[in-house]
Amino acid sequence: MATTTIQPQTTVHHDDGHEHEHHEGNFWTTYVFSQDHKTIAKQFLITGMAWALIGGLFSVIFRLQLGFPEATLEWLRPVLGGWITPEGKLDPEFYLSLVTMHGTIMVFFVLTAGLSGTFSNFLIPLQVGARDMASGFMNMLSYWFFFLSSAVMFVSLFLSTGPASGGWTVYPPLSALPQAIQGSGLGMTLWLVSMALFIVSTLLGGINYITTVINMRTNGMSFTKMPLTIWAFFFTAIIGLLSFPVLFSAALLLIFDRSFGTSFFLSDIYIAGEALSNVGGSPILFQHLFWFLGHPEVYIVLLPALGITSEIIATNSRKPIFGYKAMVGSMMFIAILSFIVWAHHMFVTGMNPFLGSIFTILTLIIAVPSAVKIFNYVTTLWGGNIRFTPAMLFSLGLVSFFLTGGITGLFLGNSAVDIQLHDTYFVVAHFHLVMGSASFFGMIAGVYHWFPKMFGRMMDDRLGYIHFWMTFVGVYLVFFPMHYIGIAGFPRRYYSWTNFETFSGWTDLNMLVSIAAILTLSAQFIFMFNFIYSIFRGKLAPANPWNSTTLEWTTPRFPQHGNWPGEIPTVYRWPYDYSKPGAKEDFIPQTVPYSETPESNLKHENDLIKLEMGSGSGVVTGNGH
Amino acid sequence: MSDMKIENMRIVEEPKKPLAMNPKKFGLWLFLTTVVMVFASLTSAYIVRRAEGDWKIFELPSLFYWTSIAIVISSITMHMAYLYAKKDNREMVQTLLTITGLLGIAFLIGQFYGWVQLVSSKIYFVGNPSESFVYVLSGLHGLHLVSGVIFLAVVWRKSALGKLVSGNLAQFEMCMTYWHFLGGLWLYLFLFLSLYR
Ligand code: HEM
Ligand SMILES: [Cu+2]
């Protein structure tokens, strides 16, 4: 189609003089092995969406088993083949594989790679004012390592012994011994290979994000003028850099135990009356290593979503974010605390109760910065001129889930209460609300909000509203009942509960949960349709559809590699000048100098004008064209 | 139009680049952080596991003392090469880099024969975790050192082609940082393994 260049509204730079840089590239270098951060972001997004679909389908299959234990699943035989038993039931070991793969896919491939990979890549250069990442080549490698990792995991789904099935936390000895469960054979080996590649991908990405944020900001973009999205991605990358290597260590030792016969995690194991040769290992050691990554990982998943929603809520409330510094501070505090609470996943491993109390206290302290964030979201909304775009609705959904899911964290964080609740559906409810749903909503909100910048077109709002309401109601219907099921003692990861008299009272609730899960998944197809349709047929997007202040909206509608055709714009003010008293419009982009807005400046900002201007040459006009 | 005026405009806050660092060098430091985390987690796993008892105590191979000396000397020659590179003394740079590389390779061979010593005193990779840990820690360090030698070869080639000039030493500096880091890492591991037996 014709290339219409829409001039950015702001304008310190007039780019008549500059020809557009043409990056001649063939199909392969433009779309496949691209080093452009925007293309790489889209690659992450689309791969992440494909995984989300697979992970979602898996969850519906095991929900069928849990909700309708009597029903026949014969009709799934064409797809699942031998995993359907001759009686038409799901194979119990395959059930465990499904649960494991669902967890692994969602936590790592969708909410880590799909979320950080997409938005850190897309937004960091655009919002700090850089032409690309510090190293485009490493960035490309980061995606291709993720792709390889995905391919390995995908292949493992089709093994005759099935994919890994020891849970996403892959605790040994279960995950170490193929004799224990089929999935711990080749499936687990591929899981480990895939995770090793994944870790390399994450580290390559993270090194790039941190370097870019620190070294490549445009003129005037001081740390205190960075949008909260950037702060969030920055902290996320730091957490990842410090915690993923630890998962690497754990995986390495597990590989040695599995394939070379060492005994880091194995000891005194009898199988069919026969003792294994492994002595002297400690399975608890694995849990320490795993959760040293595992807990920070939950924040790796959540922080980018919080950053995205901070931006969307401020923009759509037409108000400055409440407590910018408190938001940054609480993210930093969360990032630090996330490294010293891991043992709250291990309260029932026989740890010293005194140590348990220490971890209880440290864990409960996390509630403080979390509450600060919720408070700031609500106060930003308070009295705002709220626009309910789909992105805004999903952001509000995140705030809701973060609250309801975070509160149950306080129950679990008490080492005494956790004795009853550990490994029940209560935990499942907790983390699906606070991590699963909240981060997922953040990601979806980000897609709706930045779609115009990614593809130059708008997504359909009406489909967006339907998608939102079905998903929002669906998520609560799925996960709220799980609290009750969990308090009743229903253990997680059980294939069948019909043999237990105690749990027969929960049949209806389990059925409701499963139906709601199907409803929620089907709503995602509306989104998929909207997404794909809008890429090709959506309404053309204006340059700045949400009247936003940040730098990405000053680029042309289809930014080339390099982002800005002319010079990179300079930044003069923080990103949250919405509805400033006295201002002509209800937003002032970051690129507008104070000298252009005498009507709305505060006193100390007027003083800055003197610094802005050199030898008193008049005012730079803003809307020159 | 407005272009003119922008010329004589000063920016309120000059872009603060607090770490005015070459992005590649900065990236290297971040990479080193991840390596530190890998070894920190392994050595703390060692401590945690050791505290649980059932821990076999044995002597480290005597060759590890000699390889430690070799790696320290290689760091010194590396640094001397750098000083000569700043003075554009290509001949000395070549010689010293060659010595550094050879010392690195000698280190690796020494580590390998250290393992042979271990095996001959019946300390196997597959055995008590205290034995396995020695192999894992020294092996993983050795792998990193292989990458260090390759990096060194790249810099050596650059110098051989005469492209290593005093104004443009960023890559050399990165190689040097990595080399010193790996030397320090080994000394830490050696000390750790000797003290926490
Ligand atoms: C107020 C803050 C929070 C507290 C006090 C808290 C506390 C806990 C505790 C004690 C457990 C262990 C329960 C058990 O296994 O018995 C747990 C599990 C979990 N939490 Fe939280 N949490 C909080 C916030 C979060 C957030 C923000 C996320 C993610 C974004 C999260 C994700 C998870 C996950 C994924 C698990 C389960 C892991 C598994 O066993 O598979 N939590 N939480
Ligand atoms: Cu946790």
mmCIF file with all atom_site columns, C-alpha atoms and ligand atoms in Angstrom, chain A residues 291 294-296 298-299 341-342 344-345 363 430, ligand 2:
data_model
loop_
_atom_site.group_PDB
_atom_site.id
_atom_site.type_symbol
_atom_site.label_atom_id
_atom_site.label_alt_id
_atom_site.label_comp_id
_atom_site.label_asym_id
_atom_site.label_entity_id
_atom_site.label_seq_id
_atom_site.pdbx_PDB_ins_code
_atom_site.Cartn_x
_atom_site.Cartn_y
_atom_site.Cartn_z
_atom_site.occupancy
_atom_site.B_iso_or_equiv
_atom_site.pdbx_formal_charge
_atom_site.auth_seq_id
_atom_site.auth_comp_id
_atom_site.auth_asym_id
_atom_site.auth_atom_id
_atom_site.pdbx_PDB_model_num
ATOM   1  C  CA . TRP A 1 291 ? 13.045 -21.796 44.207 1.00 0.00 ? 291 TRP A CA 1
ATOM   2  C  CA . GLY A 1 294 ? 11.393 -19.898 41.066 1.00 0.00 ? 294 GLY A CA 1
ATOM   3  C  CA . HIS A 1 295 ? 10.289 -17.124 43.340 1.00 0.00 ? 295 HIS A CA 1
ATOM   4  C  CA . PRO A 1 296 ? 12.073 -14.309 41.465 1.00 0.00 ? 296 PRO A CA 1
ATOM   5  C  CA . VAL A 1 298 ? 7.102  -15.102 39.467 1.00 0.00 ? 298 VAL A CA 1
ATOM   6  C  CA . TYR A 1 299 ? 8.101  -11.454 39.598 1.00 0.00 ? 299 TYR A CA 1
ATOM   7  C  CA . VAL A 1 341 ? 11.718 -15.378 50.386 1.00 0.00 ? 341 VAL A CA 1
ATOM   8  C  CA . TRP A 1 342 ? 12.185 -18.547 48.331 1.00 0.00 ? 342 TRP A CA 1
ATOM   9  C  CA . HIS A 1 344 ? 8.138  -20.099 51.616 1.00 0.00 ? 344 HIS A CA 1
ATOM   10 C  CA . HIS A 1 345 ? 7.648  -22.763 48.957 1.00 0.00 ? 345 HIS A CA 1
ATOM   11 C  CA . THR A 1 363 ? 7.380  -13.028 52.820 1.00 0.00 ? 363 THR A CA 1
ATOM   12 C  CA . HIS A 1 430 ? -3.479 -18.126 44.543 1.00 0.00 ? 430 HIS A CA 1
HETATM 13 CU CU . CU  C 2 .   ? 7.173  -17.467 46.081 1.00 0.00 ? 2   CU  C CU 1
#
